[in-house]
Amino acid sequence: MTKHILITGGNRGLGLACIKLLLSSTCSSDKLHILMGTRNIEAGERAISDHLTQYKNDHKIITPICIDVTDKLSIAKAVEKVRSISPKLSVLINNAGILDGPDVIKTNFQGVVNVTNAFLPLLLENENDDDASKPNDTSTLPCIIATSSSAGTRFMASLPQYQSQLLLSEELTIDTLTSKINELANEKDVDIYSLSKTAVNCHTQIIARKYKDRINAIAVSPGFTNTGMCVNYTGKRQPKSVELGASVFYEALYGIGKGKSGIFLKQNSIVGTAVEDAETVETEWST
């Protein structure tokens, strides 16, 4: 059976590195159809031609999917395109994101909410899979992975207790979360990027609780990674390679995160570590 994996922001940076790692690995016997989410189809086709051609074969297929996570119409069209390829989606990786600007919350958080809601029916179609011979095996469940950051767990730890208790409550709903995030975004001197990743983490927990034993939901932190977000960075901290950062996605699907839900995984290796020696660890939502 083919595993269909959609990754937003898949034509560059961490998304592209994640696709390379999934396609090049020999650790999984899955037949993969990677659905590369890209805001521009030409950019997606170019990324495939320039970087992924050597991985394509009868068991590894790549298709660009046009999707702008800030545009509900674009998301709806992407759902129909994916549905025309397969009525079921095995994995959704909400990876598209930005570092700064006026649309950080809209992209990093609301985009995740809207994309997840739109693709939930395709993920839940796996419940009707006649080939599911082990219904109690959580490793066979469809999975949602969100690209987050330790900036989100640190932001959570910095909040007054009454606010962190609200956001970490098992009673938290997406509506309440959205309202609280918008409220915090209007406070003075708030780091919007960190706030957006706290929101992603909370959303992951909500999905994990709501769809327990139906969908696995995991948030992952690649760490400070050499993507386009580093272009204007002038600090002394050295970013790790995108390949090393992207190893956290593979670990979420096939390693430490396999079959788990409602967890936060952090790529924990130092700069210069070989991908085959990469270490991913599970950590708390507030650190």
Tab-separated table of C-alpha atoms in Angstrom:
chain	number	residue	atom	x	y	z
A	1	MET	CA	0.000	0.000	0.000
A	2	THR	CA	1.256	3.471	-0.886
A	3	LYS	CA	1.819	6.013	1.882
A	4	HIS	CA	0.778	9.487	0.702
A	5	ILE	CA	2.654	12.286	2.492
A	6	LEU	CA	1.811	15.962	2.021
A	7	ILE	CA	4.373	18.505	3.207
A	8	THR	CA	3.659	22.226	2.967
A	9	GLY	CA	6.597	24.450	2.110
A	10	GLY	CA	8.161	21.416	0.480
A	11	ASN	CA	10.070	23.021	-2.375
A	12	ARG	CA	12.916	24.479	-0.323
A	13	GLY	CA	14.674	24.545	3.049
A	14	LEU	CA	13.575	22.048	5.667
A	15	GLY	CA	10.677	20.835	3.557
A	16	LEU	CA	12.909	19.885	0.643
A	17	ALA	CA	15.476	18.316	2.988
A	18	CYS	CA	12.712	16.305	4.648
A	19	ILE	CA	11.547	14.988	1.280
A	20	LYS	CA	15.094	14.015	0.323
A	21	LEU	CA	15.556	12.138	3.584
A	22	LEU	CA	12.275	10.257	3.271
A	23	LEU	CA	12.967	9.268	-0.326
A	24	SER	CA	16.607	8.314	0.167
A	25	SER	CA	16.213	6.271	3.339
A	26	THR	CA	16.456	2.499	3.132
A	27	CYS	CA	15.026	2.061	6.637
A	28	SER	CA	11.432	2.057	5.452
A	29	SER	CA	9.847	-0.378	3.017
A	30	ASP	CA	6.906	1.972	2.451
A	31	LYS	CA	5.919	2.793	-1.091
A	32	LEU	CA	5.890	6.593	-0.956
A	33	HIS	CA	4.021	9.223	-2.884
A	34	ILE	CA	5.327	12.592	-1.740
A	35	LEU	CA	2.969	15.505	-2.324
A	36	MET	CA	5.202	18.575	-2.364
A	37	GLY	CA	3.239	21.585	-1.186
A	38	THR	CA	4.432	24.760	-2.914
A	39	ARG	CA	2.899	28.193	-3.402
A	40	ASN	CA	4.097	28.137	-6.994
A	41	ILE	CA	3.851	25.004	-9.143
A	42	GLU	CA	6.785	26.065	-11.314
A	43	ALA	CA	8.964	26.395	-8.209
A	44	GLY	CA	7.897	22.923	-7.124
A	45	GLU	CA	8.623	21.389	-10.503
A	46	ARG	CA	12.008	23.109	-10.546
A	47	ALA	CA	12.860	21.791	-7.087
A	48	ILE	CA	11.971	18.258	-8.176
A	49	SER	CA	14.015	18.563	-11.370
A	50	ASP	CA	17.034	20.092	-9.636
A	51	HIS	CA	17.146	18.051	-6.434
A	52	LEU	CA	14.934	14.960	-6.446
A	53	THR	CA	15.053	13.277	-9.847
A	54	GLN	CA	17.528	10.631	-8.685
A	55	TYR	CA	15.097	9.432	-5.995
A	56	LYS	CA	12.110	8.867	-8.275
A	57	ASN	CA	11.169	5.303	-9.207
A	58	ASP	CA	8.149	2.989	-9.236
A	59	HIS	CA	8.074	2.979	-5.421
A	60	LYS	CA	8.873	6.652	-4.863
A	61	ILE	CA	6.727	9.249	-6.598
A	62	ILE	CA	6.757	13.047	-6.204
A	63	THR	CA	3.934	15.371	-7.226
A	64	PRO	CA	3.917	19.164	-6.703
A	65	ILE	CA	0.724	20.479	-5.084
A	66	CYS	CA	-0.070	24.188	-5.288
A	67	ILE	CA	-1.039	25.445	-1.825
A	68	ASP	CA	-0.828	28.789	-0.066
A	69	VAL	CA	-1.522	28.117	3.620
A	70	THR	CA	-2.781	31.683	4.124
A	71	ASP	CA	-5.469	31.316	1.440
A	72	LYS	CA	-8.506	29.134	2.187
A	73	LEU	CA	-9.444	28.873	-1.496
A	74	SER	CA	-5.930	27.673	-2.329
A	75	ILE	CA	-6.161	25.127	0.497
A	76	ALA	CA	-9.535	23.879	-0.772
A	77	LYS	CA	-8.149	23.462	-4.298
A	78	ALA	CA	-5.179	21.570	-2.881
A	79	VAL	CA	-7.524	19.190	-1.050
A	80	GLU	CA	-9.321	18.413	-4.308
A	81	LYS	CA	-6.027	17.891	-6.121
A	82	VAL	CA	-4.813	15.476	-3.454
A	83	ARG	CA	-8.195	13.718	-3.418
A	84	SER	CA	-7.898	13.180	-7.170
A	85	ILE	CA	-4.618	11.360	-6.489
A	86	SER	CA	-5.758	9.398	-3.457
A	87	PRO	CA	-8.867	9.400	-1.249
A	88	LYS	CA	-6.604	8.853	1.755
A	89	LEU	CA	-3.736	10.873	3.190
A	90	SER	CA	-1.269	9.031	5.423
A	91	VAL	CA	0.791	11.940	6.716
A	92	LEU	CA	0.328	15.712	6.800
A	93	ILE	CA	3.442	17.746	7.603
A	94	ASN	CA	2.555	21.365	8.354
A	95	ASN	CA	5.952	22.830	7.577
A	96	ALA	CA	5.342	26.137	5.782
A	97	GLY	CA	6.281	29.096	7.947
A	98	ILE	CA	7.902	32.523	8.149
A	99	LEU	CA	10.151	34.242	10.693
A	100	ASP	CA	8.897	37.818	10.701
A	101	GLY	CA	6.554	40.313	9.105
A	102	PRO	CA	2.862	41.088	9.622
A	103	ASP	CA	1.634	37.606	8.655
A	104	VAL	CA	3.542	35.420	11.141
A	105	ILE	CA	0.470	34.360	13.131
A	106	LYS	CA	-1.601	34.047	9.961
A	107	THR	CA	0.994	31.784	8.343
A	108	ASN	CA	2.557	29.840	11.197
A	109	PHE	CA	-0.547	29.257	13.308
A	110	GLN	CA	-3.761	29.970	11.435
A	111	GLY	CA	-2.322	28.309	8.336
A	112	VAL	CA	-1.688	25.156	10.354
A	113	VAL	CA	-5.232	25.221	11.732
A	114	ASN	CA	-6.827	25.746	8.317
A	115	VAL	CA	-4.702	23.166	6.485
A	116	THR	CA	-5.271	20.595	9.220
A	117	ASN	CA	-9.034	21.134	9.217
A	118	ALA	CA	-9.178	20.875	5.440
A	119	PHE	CA	-7.232	17.612	5.220
A	120	LEU	CA	-8.727	15.877	8.256
A	121	PRO	CA	-11.346	14.020	6.152
A	122	LEU	CA	-8.592	12.461	3.994
A	123	LEU	CA	-6.577	11.513	7.078
A	124	LEU	CA	-9.619	9.974	8.754
A	125	GLU	CA	-10.379	7.914	5.645
A	126	ASN	CA	-7.631	5.582	6.865
A	127	GLU	CA	-10.075	4.379	9.545
A	128	ASN	CA	-11.935	2.508	6.810
A	129	ASP	CA	-8.798	0.760	5.583
A	130	ASP	CA	-9.643	-2.918	5.126
A	131	ASP	CA	-5.946	-3.757	5.259
A	132	ALA	CA	-5.589	-2.506	8.838
A	133	SER	CA	-4.826	-5.914	10.327
A	134	LYS	CA	-3.734	-4.449	13.672
A	135	PRO	CA	-6.439	-1.965	14.694
A	136	ASN	CA	-4.824	-1.381	18.097
A	137	ASP	CA	-1.394	-0.655	16.662
A	138	THR	CA	-0.985	3.128	16.883
A	139	SER	CA	2.015	3.001	14.545
A	140	THR	CA	-0.407	2.421	11.659
A	141	LEU	CA	-2.460	5.544	12.362
A	142	PRO	CA	-2.341	8.569	10.061
A	143	CYS	CA	-0.067	11.286	11.391
A	144	ILE	CA	0.026	15.082	11.546
A	145	ILE	CA	3.436	16.651	12.135
A	146	ALA	CA	3.878	20.369	12.774
A	147	THR	CA	7.170	22.191	12.361
A	148	SER	CA	7.631	24.053	15.624
A	149	SER	CA	10.528	25.449	17.618
A	150	SER	CA	11.946	25.425	21.117
A	151	ALA	CA	11.193	29.142	20.986
A	152	GLY	CA	7.596	28.053	21.526
A	153	THR	CA	8.330	25.972	24.619
A	154	ARG	CA	10.480	28.773	26.048
A	155	PHE	CA	7.707	31.293	25.407
A	156	MET	CA	5.260	29.044	27.241
A	157	ALA	CA	7.631	28.870	30.211
A	158	SER	CA	7.906	32.670	30.277
A	159	LEU	CA	4.159	33.224	30.640
A	160	PRO	CA	2.471	33.931	33.980
A	161	GLN	CA	1.191	30.704	35.500
A	162	TYR	CA	-2.474	31.510	34.957
A	163	GLN	CA	-1.840	31.933	31.220
A	164	SER	CA	0.293	28.818	30.774
A	165	GLN	CA	-2.238	26.789	32.746
A	166	LEU	CA	-4.951	27.906	30.354
A	167	LEU	CA	-2.901	27.047	27.280
A	168	LEU	CA	-1.816	23.677	28.664
A	169	SER	CA	-5.281	22.748	29.915
A	170	GLU	CA	-6.823	19.551	28.566
A	171	GLU	CA	-10.043	21.547	28.174
A	172	LEU	CA	-8.463	24.034	25.755
A	173	THR	CA	-10.329	24.398	22.453
A	174	ILE	CA	-9.082	25.810	19.169
A	175	ASP	CA	-11.445	28.776	19.503
A	176	THR	CA	-10.131	29.613	22.979
A	177	LEU	CA	-6.566	29.094	21.797
A	178	THR	CA	-7.063	31.402	18.823
A	179	SER	CA	-8.601	34.082	21.026
A	180	LYS	CA	-5.748	33.879	23.550
A	181	ILE	CA	-3.042	33.949	20.880
A	182	ASN	CA	-4.596	37.023	19.252
A	183	GLU	CA	-4.765	38.669	22.670
A	184	LEU	CA	-1.106	37.948	23.413
A	185	ALA	CA	-0.077	39.113	19.939
A	186	ASN	CA	-1.333	42.594	20.803
A	187	GLU	CA	0.767	42.869	23.939
A	188	LYS	CA	3.832	45.089	23.915
A	189	ASP	CA	7.241	43.540	23.152
A	190	VAL	CA	5.874	40.050	22.459
A	191	ASP	CA	8.077	37.934	20.172
A	192	ILE	CA	5.489	37.006	17.544
A	193	TYR	CA	7.474	34.126	16.067
A	194	SER	CA	7.851	32.466	19.482
A	195	LEU	CA	4.161	33.065	20.177
A	196	SER	CA	3.210	31.475	16.857
A	197	LYS	CA	5.157	28.325	17.736
A	198	THR	CA	3.557	28.160	21.183
A	199	ALA	CA	0.236	28.253	19.335
A	200	VAL	CA	1.351	25.426	17.038
A	201	ASN	CA	2.332	23.356	20.071
A	202	CYS	CA	-1.038	23.927	21.737
A	203	HIS	CA	-2.864	23.063	18.522
A	204	THR	CA	-0.903	19.814	18.299
A	205	GLN	CA	-2.030	18.872	21.807
A	206	ILE	CA	-5.647	19.686	21.001
A	207	ILE	CA	-5.600	17.492	17.881
A	208	ALA	CA	-3.879	14.673	19.784
A	209	ARG	CA	-6.593	14.731	22.461
A	210	LYS	CA	-9.539	15.142	20.093
A	211	TYR	CA	-8.467	12.349	17.738
A	212	LYS	CA	-6.897	9.971	20.235
A	213	ASP	CA	-6.473	6.481	18.749
A	214	ARG	CA	-7.469	7.859	15.340
A	215	ILE	CA	-4.659	10.258	14.398
A	216	ASN	CA	-1.183	10.770	15.834
A	217	ALA	CA	-0.207	14.435	16.242
A	218	ILE	CA	3.381	15.500	16.911
A	219	ALA	CA	5.198	18.842	17.017
A	220	VAL	CA	8.870	18.869	16.069
A	221	SER	CA	11.743	21.310	16.431
A	222	PRO	CA	14.531	21.014	13.835
A	223	GLY	CA	16.603	23.475	15.861
A	224	PHE	CA	18.456	26.514	14.556
A	225	THR	CA	18.889	25.413	10.964
A	226	ASN	CA	20.519	26.936	7.904
A	227	THR	CA	17.376	27.802	5.944
A	228	GLY	CA	16.312	30.994	4.223
A	229	MET	CA	15.366	32.339	7.655
A	230	CYS	CA	19.096	32.704	8.390
A	231	VAL	CA	19.809	35.012	5.464
A	232	ASN	CA	19.876	38.167	7.589
A	233	TYR	CA	21.209	36.548	10.766
A	234	THR	CA	24.295	38.345	12.120
A	235	GLY	CA	24.730	36.617	15.483
A	236	LYS	CA	27.503	34.269	16.568
A	237	ARG	CA	25.389	31.146	16.795
A	238	GLN	CA	26.149	28.691	13.991
A	239	PRO	CA	23.146	27.025	12.326
A	240	LYS	CA	23.095	23.284	11.718
A	241	SER	CA	22.628	21.867	8.221
A	242	VAL	CA	19.115	21.530	6.849
A	243	GLU	CA	19.731	17.793	6.431
A	244	LEU	CA	20.490	17.443	10.143
A	245	GLY	CA	17.513	19.561	11.150
A	246	ALA	CA	15.201	17.590	8.857
A	247	SER	CA	16.157	14.314	10.522
A	248	VAL	CA	13.596	15.137	13.220
A	249	PHE	CA	10.779	14.519	10.707
A	250	TYR	CA	12.069	11.045	9.924
A	251	GLU	CA	12.388	10.306	13.639
A	252	ALA	CA	8.803	11.432	14.178
A	253	LEU	CA	7.555	8.952	11.584
A	254	TYR	CA	9.930	6.011	11.867
A	255	GLY	CA	12.011	6.503	15.011
A	256	ILE	CA	11.362	7.812	18.508
A	257	GLY	CA	7.970	9.250	17.563
A	258	LYS	CA	6.558	6.218	15.749
A	259	GLY	CA	3.113	5.372	17.063
A	260	LYS	CA	3.129	8.237	19.582
A	261	SER	CA	0.887	11.270	19.812
A	262	GLY	CA	0.733	14.528	21.727
A	263	ILE	CA	4.504	14.837	22.047
A	264	PHE	CA	7.173	17.426	21.254
A	265	LEU	CA	10.348	16.179	19.578
A	266	LYS	CA	13.566	18.183	19.391
A	267	GLN	CA	16.507	17.640	17.062
A	268	ASN	CA	19.206	17.639	19.714
A	269	SER	CA	22.472	17.252	17.793
A	270	ILE	CA	25.279	19.800	17.703
A	271	VAL	CA	26.385	21.521	14.518
A	272	GLY	CA	28.474	19.227	12.322
A	273	THR	CA	26.872	15.964	13.458
A	274	ALA	CA	26.414	13.512	10.606
A	275	VAL	CA	22.776	12.802	9.763
A	276	GLU	CA	23.269	9.100	10.479
A	277	ASP	CA	24.374	10.054	14.010
A	278	ALA	CA	21.554	12.533	14.608
A	279	GLU	CA	19.848	12.489	17.998
A	280	THR	CA	16.215	13.413	18.525
A	281	VAL	CA	14.757	13.671	22.027
A	282	GLU	CA	11.287	14.068	23.476
A	283	THR	CA	10.901	17.148	25.651
A	284	GLU	CA	8.248	19.105	27.564
A	285	TRP	CA	5.836	21.698	26.178
A	286	SER	CA	7.169	24.294	28.594
A	287	THR	CA	10.951	24.520	29.059
